[in-house]
mmCIF file of C-alpha atoms in Angstrom:
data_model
loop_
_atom_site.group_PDB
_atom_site.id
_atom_site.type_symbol
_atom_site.label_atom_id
_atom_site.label_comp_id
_atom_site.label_asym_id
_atom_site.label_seq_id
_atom_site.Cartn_x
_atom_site.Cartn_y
_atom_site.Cartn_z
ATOM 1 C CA UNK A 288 0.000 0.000 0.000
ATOM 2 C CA UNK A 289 1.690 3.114 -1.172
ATOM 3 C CA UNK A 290 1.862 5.414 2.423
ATOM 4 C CA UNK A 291 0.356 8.952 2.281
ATOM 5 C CA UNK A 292 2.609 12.250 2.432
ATOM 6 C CA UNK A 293 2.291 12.766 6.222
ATOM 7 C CA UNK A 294 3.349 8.964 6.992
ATOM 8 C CA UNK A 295 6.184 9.286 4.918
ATOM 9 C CA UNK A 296 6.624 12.414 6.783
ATOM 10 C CA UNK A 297 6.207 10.375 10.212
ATOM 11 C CA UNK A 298 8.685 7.540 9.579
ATOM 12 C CA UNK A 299 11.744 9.794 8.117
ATOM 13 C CA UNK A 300 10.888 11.888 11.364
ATOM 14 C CA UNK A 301 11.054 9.019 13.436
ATOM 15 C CA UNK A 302 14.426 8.102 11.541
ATOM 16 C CA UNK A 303 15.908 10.885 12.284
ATOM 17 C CA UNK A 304 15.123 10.833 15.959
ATOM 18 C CA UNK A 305 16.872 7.356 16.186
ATOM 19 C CA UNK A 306 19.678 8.987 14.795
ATOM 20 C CA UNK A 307 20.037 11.944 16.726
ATOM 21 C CA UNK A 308 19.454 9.888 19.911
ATOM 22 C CA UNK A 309 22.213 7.794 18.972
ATOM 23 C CA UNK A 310 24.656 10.621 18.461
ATOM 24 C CA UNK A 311 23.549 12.932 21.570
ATOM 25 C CA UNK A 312 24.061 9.706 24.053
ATOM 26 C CA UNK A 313 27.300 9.796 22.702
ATOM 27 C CA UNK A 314 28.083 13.307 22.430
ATOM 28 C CA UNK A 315 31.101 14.174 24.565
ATOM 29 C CA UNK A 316 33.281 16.692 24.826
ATOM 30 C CA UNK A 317 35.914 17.775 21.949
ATOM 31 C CA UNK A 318 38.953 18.726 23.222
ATOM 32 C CA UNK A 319 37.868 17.324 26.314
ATOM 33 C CA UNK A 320 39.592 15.366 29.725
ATOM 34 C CA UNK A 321 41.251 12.816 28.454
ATOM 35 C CA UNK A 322 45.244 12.808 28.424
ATOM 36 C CA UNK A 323 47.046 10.633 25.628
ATOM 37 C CA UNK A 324 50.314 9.817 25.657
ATOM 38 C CA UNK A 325 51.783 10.118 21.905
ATOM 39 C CA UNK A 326 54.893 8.506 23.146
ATOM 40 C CA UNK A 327 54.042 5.256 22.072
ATOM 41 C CA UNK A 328 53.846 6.477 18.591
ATOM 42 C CA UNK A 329 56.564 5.529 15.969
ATOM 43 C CA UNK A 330 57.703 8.805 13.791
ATOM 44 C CA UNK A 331 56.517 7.354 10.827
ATOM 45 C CA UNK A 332 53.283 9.109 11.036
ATOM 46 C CA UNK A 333 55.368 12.483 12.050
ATOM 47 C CA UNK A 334 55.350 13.992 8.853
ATOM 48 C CA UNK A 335 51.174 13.774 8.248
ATOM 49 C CA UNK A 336 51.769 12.543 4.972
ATOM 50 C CA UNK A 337 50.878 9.254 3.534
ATOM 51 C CA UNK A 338 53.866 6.984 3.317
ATOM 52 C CA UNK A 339 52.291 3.723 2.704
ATOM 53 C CA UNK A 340 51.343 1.920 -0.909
ATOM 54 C CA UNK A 341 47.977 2.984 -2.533
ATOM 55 C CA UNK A 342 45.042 0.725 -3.360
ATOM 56 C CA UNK A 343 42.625 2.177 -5.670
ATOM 57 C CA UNK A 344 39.562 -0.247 -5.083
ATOM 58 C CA UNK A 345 38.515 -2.162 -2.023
ATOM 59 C CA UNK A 346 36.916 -1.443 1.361
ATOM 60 C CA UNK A 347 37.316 1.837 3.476
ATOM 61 C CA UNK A 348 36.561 2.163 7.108
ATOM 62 C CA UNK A 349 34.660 5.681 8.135
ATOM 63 C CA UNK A 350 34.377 5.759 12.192
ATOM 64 C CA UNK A 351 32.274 8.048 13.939
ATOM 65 C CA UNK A 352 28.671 7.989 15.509
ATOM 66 C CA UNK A 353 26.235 4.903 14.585
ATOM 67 C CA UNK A 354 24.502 5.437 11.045
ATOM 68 C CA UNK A 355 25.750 8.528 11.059
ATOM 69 C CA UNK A 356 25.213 8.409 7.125
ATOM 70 C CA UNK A 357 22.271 9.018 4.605
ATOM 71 C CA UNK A 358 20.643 5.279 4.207
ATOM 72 C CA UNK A 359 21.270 5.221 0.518
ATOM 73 C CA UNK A 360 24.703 7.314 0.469
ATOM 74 C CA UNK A 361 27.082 3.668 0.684
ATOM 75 C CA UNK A 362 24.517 1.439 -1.389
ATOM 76 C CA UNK A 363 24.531 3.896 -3.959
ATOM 77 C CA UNK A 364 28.265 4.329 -3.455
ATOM 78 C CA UNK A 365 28.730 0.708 -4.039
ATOM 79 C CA UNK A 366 26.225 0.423 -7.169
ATOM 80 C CA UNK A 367 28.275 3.212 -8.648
ATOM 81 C CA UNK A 368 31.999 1.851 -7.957
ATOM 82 C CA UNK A 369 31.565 -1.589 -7.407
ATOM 83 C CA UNK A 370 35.393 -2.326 -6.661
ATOM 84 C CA UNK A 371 35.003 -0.145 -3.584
ATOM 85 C CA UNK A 372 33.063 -0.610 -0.037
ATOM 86 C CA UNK A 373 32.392 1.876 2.384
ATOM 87 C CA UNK A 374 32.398 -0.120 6.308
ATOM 88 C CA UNK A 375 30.842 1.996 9.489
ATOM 89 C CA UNK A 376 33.072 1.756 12.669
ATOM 90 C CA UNK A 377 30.787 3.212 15.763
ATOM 91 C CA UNK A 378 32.851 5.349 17.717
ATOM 92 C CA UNK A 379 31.076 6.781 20.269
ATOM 93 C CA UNK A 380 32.426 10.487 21.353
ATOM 94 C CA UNK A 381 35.111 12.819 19.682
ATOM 95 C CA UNK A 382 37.383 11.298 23.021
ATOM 96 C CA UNK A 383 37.145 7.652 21.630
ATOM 97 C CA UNK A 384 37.992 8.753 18.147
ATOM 98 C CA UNK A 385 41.057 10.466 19.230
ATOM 99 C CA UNK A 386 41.935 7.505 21.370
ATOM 100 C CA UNK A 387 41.830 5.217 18.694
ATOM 101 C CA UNK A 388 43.703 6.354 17.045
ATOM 102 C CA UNK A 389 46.219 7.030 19.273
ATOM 103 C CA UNK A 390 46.405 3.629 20.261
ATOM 104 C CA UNK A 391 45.910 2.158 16.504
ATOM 105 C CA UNK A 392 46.680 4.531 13.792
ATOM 106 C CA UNK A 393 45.227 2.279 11.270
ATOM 107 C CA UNK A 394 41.892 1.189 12.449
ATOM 108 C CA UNK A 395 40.244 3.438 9.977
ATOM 109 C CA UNK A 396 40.798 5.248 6.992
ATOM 110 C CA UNK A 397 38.440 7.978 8.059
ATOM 111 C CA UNK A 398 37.196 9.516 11.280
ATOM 112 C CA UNK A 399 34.027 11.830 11.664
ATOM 113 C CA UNK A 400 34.941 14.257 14.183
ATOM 114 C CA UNK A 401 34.286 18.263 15.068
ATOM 115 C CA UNK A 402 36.554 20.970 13.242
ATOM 116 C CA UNK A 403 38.499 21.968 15.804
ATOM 117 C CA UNK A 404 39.516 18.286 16.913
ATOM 118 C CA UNK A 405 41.216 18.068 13.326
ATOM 119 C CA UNK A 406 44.540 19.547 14.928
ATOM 120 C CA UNK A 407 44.665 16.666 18.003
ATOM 121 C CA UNK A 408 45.175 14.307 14.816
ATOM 122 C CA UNK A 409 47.851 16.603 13.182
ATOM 123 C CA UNK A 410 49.713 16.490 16.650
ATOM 124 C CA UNK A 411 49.240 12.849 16.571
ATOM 125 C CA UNK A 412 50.743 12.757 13.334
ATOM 126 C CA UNK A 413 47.577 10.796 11.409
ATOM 127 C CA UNK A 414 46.103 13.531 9.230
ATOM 128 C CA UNK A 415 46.001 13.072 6.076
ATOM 129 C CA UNK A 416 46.134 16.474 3.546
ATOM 130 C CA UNK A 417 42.372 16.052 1.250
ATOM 131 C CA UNK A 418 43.611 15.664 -2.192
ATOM 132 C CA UNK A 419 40.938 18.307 -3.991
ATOM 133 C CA UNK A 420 41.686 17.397 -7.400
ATOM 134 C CA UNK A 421 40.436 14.071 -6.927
ATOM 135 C CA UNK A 422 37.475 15.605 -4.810
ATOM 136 C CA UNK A 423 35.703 18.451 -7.244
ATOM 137 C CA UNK A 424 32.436 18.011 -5.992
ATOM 138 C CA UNK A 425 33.819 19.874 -2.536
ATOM 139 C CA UNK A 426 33.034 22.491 -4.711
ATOM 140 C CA UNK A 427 29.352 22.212 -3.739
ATOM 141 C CA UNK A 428 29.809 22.474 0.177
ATOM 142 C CA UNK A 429 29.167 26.204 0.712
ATOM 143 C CA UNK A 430 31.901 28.438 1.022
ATOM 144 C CA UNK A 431 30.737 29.836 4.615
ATOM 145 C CA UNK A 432 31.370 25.842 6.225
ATOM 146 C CA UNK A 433 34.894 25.669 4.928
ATOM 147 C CA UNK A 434 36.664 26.881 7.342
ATOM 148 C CA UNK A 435 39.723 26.018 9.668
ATOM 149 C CA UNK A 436 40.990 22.864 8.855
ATOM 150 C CA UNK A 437 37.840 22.806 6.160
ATOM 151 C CA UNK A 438 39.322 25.538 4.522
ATOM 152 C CA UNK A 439 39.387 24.963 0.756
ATOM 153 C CA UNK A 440 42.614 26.497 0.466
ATOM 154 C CA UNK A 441 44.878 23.367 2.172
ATOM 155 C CA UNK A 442 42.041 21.137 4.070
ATOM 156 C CA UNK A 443 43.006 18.594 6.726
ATOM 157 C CA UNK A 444 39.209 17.554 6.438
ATOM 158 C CA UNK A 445 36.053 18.040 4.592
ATOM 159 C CA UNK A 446 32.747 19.511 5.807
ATOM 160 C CA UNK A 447 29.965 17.687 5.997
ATOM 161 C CA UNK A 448 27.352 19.411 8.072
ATOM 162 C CA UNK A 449 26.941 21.805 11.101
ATOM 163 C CA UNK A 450 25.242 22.670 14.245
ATOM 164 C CA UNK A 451 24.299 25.471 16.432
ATOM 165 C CA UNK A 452 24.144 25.279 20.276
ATOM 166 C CA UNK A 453 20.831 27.735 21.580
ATOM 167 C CA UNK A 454 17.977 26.986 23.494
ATOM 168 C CA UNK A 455 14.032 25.936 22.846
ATOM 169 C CA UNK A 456 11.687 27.577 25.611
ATOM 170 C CA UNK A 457 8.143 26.433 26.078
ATOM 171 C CA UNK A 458 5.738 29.262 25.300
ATOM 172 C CA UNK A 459 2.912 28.090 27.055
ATOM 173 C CA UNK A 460 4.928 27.637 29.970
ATOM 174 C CA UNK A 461 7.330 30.581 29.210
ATOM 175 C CA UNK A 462 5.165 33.866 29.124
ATOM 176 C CA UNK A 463 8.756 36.371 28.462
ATOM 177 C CA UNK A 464 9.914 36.414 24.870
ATOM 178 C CA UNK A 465 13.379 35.354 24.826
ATOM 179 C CA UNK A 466 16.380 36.290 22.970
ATOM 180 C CA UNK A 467 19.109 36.058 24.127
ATOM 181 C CA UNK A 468 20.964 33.793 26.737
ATOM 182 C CA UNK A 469 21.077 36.980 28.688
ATOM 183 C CA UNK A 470 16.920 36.651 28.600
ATOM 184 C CA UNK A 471 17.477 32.852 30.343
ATOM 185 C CA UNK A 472 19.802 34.532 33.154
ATOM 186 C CA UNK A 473 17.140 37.469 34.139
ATOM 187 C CA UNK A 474 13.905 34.841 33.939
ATOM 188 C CA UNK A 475 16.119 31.685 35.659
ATOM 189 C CA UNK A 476 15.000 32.196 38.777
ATOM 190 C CA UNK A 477 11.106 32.435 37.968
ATOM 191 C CA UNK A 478 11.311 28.904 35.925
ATOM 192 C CA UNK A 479 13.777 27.564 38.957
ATOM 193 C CA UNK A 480 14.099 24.041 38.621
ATOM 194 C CA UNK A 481 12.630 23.861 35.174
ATOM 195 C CA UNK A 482 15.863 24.681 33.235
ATOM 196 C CA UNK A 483 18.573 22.296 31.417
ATOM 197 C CA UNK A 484 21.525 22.773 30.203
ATOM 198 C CA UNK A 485 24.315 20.540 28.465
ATOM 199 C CA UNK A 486 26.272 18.258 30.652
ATOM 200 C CA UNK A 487 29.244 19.491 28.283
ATOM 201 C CA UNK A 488 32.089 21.521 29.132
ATOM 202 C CA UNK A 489 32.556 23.230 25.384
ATOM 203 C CA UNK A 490 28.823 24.601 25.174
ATOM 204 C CA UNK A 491 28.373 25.335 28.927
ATOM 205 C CA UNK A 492 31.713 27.298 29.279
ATOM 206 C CA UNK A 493 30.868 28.724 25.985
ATOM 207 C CA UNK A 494 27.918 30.085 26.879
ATOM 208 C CA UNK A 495 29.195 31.548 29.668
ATOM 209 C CA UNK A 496 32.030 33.494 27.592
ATOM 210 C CA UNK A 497 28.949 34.539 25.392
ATOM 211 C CA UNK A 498 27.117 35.862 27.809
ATOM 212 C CA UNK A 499 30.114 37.800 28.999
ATOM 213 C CA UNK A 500 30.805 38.868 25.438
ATOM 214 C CA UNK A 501 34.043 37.078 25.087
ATOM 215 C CA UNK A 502 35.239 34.666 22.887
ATOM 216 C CA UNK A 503 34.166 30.969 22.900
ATOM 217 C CA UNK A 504 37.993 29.566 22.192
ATOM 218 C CA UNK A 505 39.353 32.072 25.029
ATOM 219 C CA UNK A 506 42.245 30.137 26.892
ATOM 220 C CA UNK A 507 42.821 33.469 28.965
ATOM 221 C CA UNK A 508 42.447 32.506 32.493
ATOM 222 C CA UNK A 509 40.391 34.921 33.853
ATOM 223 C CA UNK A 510 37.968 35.404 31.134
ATOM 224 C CA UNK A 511 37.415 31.876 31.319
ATOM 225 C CA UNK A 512 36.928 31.776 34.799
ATOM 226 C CA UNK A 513 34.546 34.939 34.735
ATOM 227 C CA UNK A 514 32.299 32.507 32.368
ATOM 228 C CA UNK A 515 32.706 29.724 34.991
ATOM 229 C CA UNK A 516 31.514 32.295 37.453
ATOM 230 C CA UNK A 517 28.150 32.875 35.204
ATOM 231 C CA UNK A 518 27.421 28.980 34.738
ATOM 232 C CA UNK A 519 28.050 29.033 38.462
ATOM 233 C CA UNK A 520 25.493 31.853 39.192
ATOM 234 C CA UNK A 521 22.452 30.291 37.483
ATOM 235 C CA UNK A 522 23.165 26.617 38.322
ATOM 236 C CA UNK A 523 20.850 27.121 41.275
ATOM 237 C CA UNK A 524 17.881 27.144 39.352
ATOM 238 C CA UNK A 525 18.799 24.467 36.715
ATOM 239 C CA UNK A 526 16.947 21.623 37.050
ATOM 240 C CA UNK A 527 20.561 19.876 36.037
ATOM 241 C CA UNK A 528 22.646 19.062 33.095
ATOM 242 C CA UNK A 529 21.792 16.384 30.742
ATOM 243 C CA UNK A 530 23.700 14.112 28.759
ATOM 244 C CA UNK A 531 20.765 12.325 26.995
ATOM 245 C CA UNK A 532 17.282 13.187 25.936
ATOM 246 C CA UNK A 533 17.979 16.691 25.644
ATOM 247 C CA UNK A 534 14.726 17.738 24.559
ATOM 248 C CA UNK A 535 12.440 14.880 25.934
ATOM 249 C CA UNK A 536 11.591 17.776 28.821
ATOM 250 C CA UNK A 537 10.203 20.448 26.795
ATOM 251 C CA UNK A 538 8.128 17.850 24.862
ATOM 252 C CA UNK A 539 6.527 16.284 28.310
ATOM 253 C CA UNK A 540 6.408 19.959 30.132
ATOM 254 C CA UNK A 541 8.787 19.056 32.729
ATOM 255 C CA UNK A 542 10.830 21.585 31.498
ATOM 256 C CA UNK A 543 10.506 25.111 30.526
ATOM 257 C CA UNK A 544 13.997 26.352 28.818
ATOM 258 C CA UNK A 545 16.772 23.674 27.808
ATOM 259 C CA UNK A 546 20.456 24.633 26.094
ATOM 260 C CA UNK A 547 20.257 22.341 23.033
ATOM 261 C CA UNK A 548 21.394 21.730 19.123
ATOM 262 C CA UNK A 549 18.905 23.043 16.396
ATOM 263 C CA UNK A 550 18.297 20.058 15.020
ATOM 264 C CA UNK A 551 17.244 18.296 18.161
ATOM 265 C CA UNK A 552 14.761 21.766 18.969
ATOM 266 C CA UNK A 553 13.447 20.645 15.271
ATOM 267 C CA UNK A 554 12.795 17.417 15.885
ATOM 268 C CA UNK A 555 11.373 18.172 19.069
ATOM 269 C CA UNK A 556 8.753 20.545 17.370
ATOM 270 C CA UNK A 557 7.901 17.764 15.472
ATOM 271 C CA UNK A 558 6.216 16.391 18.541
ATOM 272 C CA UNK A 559 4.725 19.781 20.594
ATOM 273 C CA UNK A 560 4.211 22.960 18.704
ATOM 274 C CA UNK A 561 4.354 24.980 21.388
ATOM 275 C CA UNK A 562 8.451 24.471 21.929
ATOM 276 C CA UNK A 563 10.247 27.844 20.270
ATOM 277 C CA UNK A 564 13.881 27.515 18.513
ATOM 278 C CA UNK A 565 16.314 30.445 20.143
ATOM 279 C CA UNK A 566 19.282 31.398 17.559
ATOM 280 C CA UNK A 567 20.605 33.893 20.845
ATOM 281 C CA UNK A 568 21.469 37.166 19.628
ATOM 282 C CA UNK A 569 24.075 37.677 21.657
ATOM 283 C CA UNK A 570 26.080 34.819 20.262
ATOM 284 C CA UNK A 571 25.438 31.011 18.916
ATOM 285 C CA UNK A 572 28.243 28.460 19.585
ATOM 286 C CA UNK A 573 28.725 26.709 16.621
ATOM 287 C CA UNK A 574 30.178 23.072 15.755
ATOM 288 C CA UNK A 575 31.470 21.944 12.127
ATOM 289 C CA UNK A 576 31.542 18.297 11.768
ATOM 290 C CA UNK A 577 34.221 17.137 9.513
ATOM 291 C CA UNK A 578 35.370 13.628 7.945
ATOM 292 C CA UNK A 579 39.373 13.523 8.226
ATOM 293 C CA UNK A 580 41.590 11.250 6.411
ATOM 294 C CA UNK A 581 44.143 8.851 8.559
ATOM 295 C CA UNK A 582 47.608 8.793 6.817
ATOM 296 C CA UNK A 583 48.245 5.241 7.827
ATOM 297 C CA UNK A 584 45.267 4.757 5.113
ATOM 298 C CA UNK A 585 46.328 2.399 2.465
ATOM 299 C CA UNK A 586 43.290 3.169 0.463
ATOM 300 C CA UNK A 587 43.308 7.446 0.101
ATOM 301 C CA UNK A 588 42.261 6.961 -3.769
ATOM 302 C CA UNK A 589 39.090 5.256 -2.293
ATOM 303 C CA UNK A 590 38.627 7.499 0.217
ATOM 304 C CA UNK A 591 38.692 10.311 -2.421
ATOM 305 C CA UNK A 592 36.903 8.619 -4.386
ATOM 306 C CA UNK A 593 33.797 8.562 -1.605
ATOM 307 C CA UNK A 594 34.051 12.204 -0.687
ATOM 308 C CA UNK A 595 33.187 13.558 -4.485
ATOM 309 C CA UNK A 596 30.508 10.811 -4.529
ATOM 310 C CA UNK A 597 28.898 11.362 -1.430
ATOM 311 C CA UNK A 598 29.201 15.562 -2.192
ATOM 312 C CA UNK A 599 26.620 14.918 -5.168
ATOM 313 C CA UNK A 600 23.913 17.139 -4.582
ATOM 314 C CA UNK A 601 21.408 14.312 -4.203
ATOM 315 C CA UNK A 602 24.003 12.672 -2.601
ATOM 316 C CA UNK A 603 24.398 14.988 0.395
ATOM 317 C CA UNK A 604 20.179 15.448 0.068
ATOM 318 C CA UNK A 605 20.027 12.135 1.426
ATOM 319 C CA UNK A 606 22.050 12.251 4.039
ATOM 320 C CA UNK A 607 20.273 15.524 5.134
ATOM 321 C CA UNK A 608 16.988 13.860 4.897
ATOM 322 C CA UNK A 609 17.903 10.497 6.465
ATOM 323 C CA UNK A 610 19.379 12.500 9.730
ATOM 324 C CA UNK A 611 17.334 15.854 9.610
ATOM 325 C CA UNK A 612 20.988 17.413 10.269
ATOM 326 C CA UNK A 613 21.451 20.895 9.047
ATOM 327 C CA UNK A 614 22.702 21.445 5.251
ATOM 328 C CA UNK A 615 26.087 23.043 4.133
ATOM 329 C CA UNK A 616 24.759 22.714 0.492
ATOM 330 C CA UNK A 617 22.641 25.272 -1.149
ATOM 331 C CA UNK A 618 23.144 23.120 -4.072
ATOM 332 C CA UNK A 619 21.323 20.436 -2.601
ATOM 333 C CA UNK A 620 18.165 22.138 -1.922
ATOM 334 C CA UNK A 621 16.159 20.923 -4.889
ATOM 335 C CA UNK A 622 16.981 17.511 -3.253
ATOM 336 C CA UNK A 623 15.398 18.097 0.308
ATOM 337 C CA UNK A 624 12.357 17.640 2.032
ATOM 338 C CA UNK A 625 10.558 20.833 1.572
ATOM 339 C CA UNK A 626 9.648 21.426 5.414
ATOM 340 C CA UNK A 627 13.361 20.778 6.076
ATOM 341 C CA UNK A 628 14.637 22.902 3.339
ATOM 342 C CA UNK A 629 12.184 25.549 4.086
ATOM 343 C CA UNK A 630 12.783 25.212 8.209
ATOM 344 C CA UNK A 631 14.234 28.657 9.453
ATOM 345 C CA UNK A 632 15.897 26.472 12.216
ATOM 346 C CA UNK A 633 18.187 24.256 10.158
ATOM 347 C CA UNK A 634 18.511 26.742 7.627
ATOM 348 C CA UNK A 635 18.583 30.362 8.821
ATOM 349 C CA UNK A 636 18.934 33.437 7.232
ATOM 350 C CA UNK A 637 22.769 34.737 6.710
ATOM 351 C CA UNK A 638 21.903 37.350 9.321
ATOM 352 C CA UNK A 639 21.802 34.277 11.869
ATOM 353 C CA UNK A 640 24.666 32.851 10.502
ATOM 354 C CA UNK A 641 27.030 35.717 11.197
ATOM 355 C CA UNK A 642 26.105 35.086 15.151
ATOM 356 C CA UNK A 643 28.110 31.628 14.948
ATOM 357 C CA UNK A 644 31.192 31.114 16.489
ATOM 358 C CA UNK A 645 32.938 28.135 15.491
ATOM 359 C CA UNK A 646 35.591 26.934 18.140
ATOM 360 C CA UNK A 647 39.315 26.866 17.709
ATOM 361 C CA UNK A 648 41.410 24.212 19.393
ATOM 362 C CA UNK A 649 42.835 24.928 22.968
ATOM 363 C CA UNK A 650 45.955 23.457 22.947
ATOM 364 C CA UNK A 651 47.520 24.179 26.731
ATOM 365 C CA UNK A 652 44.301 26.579 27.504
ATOM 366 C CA UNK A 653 42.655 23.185 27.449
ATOM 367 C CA UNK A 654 43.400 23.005 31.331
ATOM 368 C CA UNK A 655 42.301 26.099 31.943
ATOM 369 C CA UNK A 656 39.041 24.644 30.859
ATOM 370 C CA UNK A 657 39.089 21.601 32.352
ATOM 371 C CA UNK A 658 39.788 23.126 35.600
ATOM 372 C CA UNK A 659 37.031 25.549 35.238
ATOM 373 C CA UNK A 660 34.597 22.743 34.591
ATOM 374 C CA UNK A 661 35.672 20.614 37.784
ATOM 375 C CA UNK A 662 34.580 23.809 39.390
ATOM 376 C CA UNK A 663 31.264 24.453 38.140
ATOM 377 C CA UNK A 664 30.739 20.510 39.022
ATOM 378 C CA UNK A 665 31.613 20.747 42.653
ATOM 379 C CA UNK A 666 29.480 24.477 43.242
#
């Protein structure tokens, strides 16, 4: 029985749900408190390039989140070059990644991780330069998401989506019209006990800089502890930090305002129309997620070969679609679910966009962080 428009509607929403709960149980902290010990690392890898034969055909390993993929994106792949296989490695957490593959160079050929993680691999030694003239279709990817280590100039990794870090508010619970995370702080103590945040240093701490107007990679001491300070001064009327079903609480009522990812507030709308998307005006943490080649990769032809395939407009439509993520592809458009194309959440006007902040990496200022975070814990 062919299904109607709305239940076709129903079971990609409920797709992407699975998805998105399978990534945000996972989601942990980039840059976060783990300590690795490189010495156990030969200097082969030292140079980040590839020093190992080439294969052009067989099977490449892409680790990351579970089905973190469009469902069609590696059966087309392999219906298109059928000499080549794509094989998912779940990962769970940026920390794992990096782990890995500090402990085993060459367990994949590719690793999903956030932008600003891409350096952690360069100081391992893995990362692999993107050969663009074997990728044209990186073309597509929108100039604004190539950035950092995206950069189209000399990547270390290739953009494949993004996120922004806000809040969703209950408006028939929430009778102010907020703004701004500087709105949350002067209405926190009405809605005491009826606010989440993130149980994650990088957005919490962020926030906190935002709110003070400083910058979300500051490793200076005290503006990072001033931010500390601000998480510190409205914890007493969170209800607490989550780690996993971010948004179940504005859905069920049990919560008023919760710190969350747009695409989670969108899916969450999906369910209670009364839950409102913040893009704060006073500043939006932003995340670019990135797929970076390993050096150790004896298959970097493949690997190429996957990356101009999968950045096919209808390509990338799909994975959009299967995961409701936000797209870096105007190209793509054509190719999307109209609601999600059209959806000022997961695709906001440039105005928005110039709020984001994407991250830098912290190097040593990472223990500032880390310190700062211990601290907010234990107030």
């Amino acid at each position: 029985m062919k299904k109607s428009e709305k239940e076709l509607w129903e079971l990609r929403v409920a797709n992407a749900q699975r998805n998105v709960i399978n990534r945000r149980r996972f989601h942990s902290m980039a840059g976060g408190l783990v300590a690795l010990s490189l010495g156990g690392l030969g200097s082969a890898w030292a140079s980040g390039e590839a020093s190992v034969k080439q294969l052009t055909s067989g099977t490449i390993t892409l680790g990351g989140w579970p089905d973190w993929i469009g469902k069609d994106n590696i059966p087309d792949f392999r219906k298109a070059y059928p000499d080549a296989d794509v094989r998912l490695a779940s990962i769970p957490g940026e920390e794992d990644r990096i782990a890995k593959l500090a402990t085993d160079p060459a367990a994949v050929d590719i690793m999903l991780l956030v932008e600003n993680d891409v350096q952690r691999l360069i100081d391992l030694g893995v990362s692999a330069p993107v050969d663009l003239g074997a990728v044209p279709n990186y073309a597509n990817v929108d100039e604004a998401f190539k950035v950092g280590y995206a950069a189209a100039s000399q990547p270390r990794c290739v953009t494949t989506d993004y996120g922004k870090t806000g809040f969703g508010y209950r408006r028939d619970i929430v009778k102010e019209d907020l703004k701004s995370w500087a709105d949350v702080w002067k209405v926190a103590e009405k809605y005491k006990g009826k606010i989440t945040f993130l149980n994650q240093p990088q957005f919490v701490i962020g926030t906190g800089l935002i709110v003070n107007g400083d910058s979300i990679s500051s490793t200076d001491g005290s503006a990072v502890r001033r931010a500390a300070d601000k998480i510190i001064e409205i914890k007493p009327f969170l209800k607490r930090f989550v780690d996993t079903d971010i948004s179940r609480g504005l859905v069920d009522g049990s919560v008023a305002i919760a710190m969350s990812w747009d695409y989670d507030i969108y899916l969450a709308q999906q369910e209670n129309e009364n839950i409102v998307w913040v893009a704060p005006e006073d500043g939006i943490y932003g995340y670019l997620d990135v797929w970076a080649p390993v050096n150790t990769s004896e298959r970097l032809p493949v690997v190429w070969k996957f990356f101009d395939f999968f950045f096919q407009p209808r390509q990338y439509a799909n994975f959009v679609n299967t995961l409701g993520t936000a797209s870096c592809m105007e190209a793509s458009k054509p190719f999307i679910d109209k609601r999600m194309a059209n959806s000022e959440i997961l695709n906001p006007s440039k105005e928005v966009l110039k709020r984001v902040q994407y991250p830098k990496p912290l190097g040593e200022g990472q223990r500032i962080w880390d310190r700062e975070w211990l601290r907010i814990q234990a107030a």
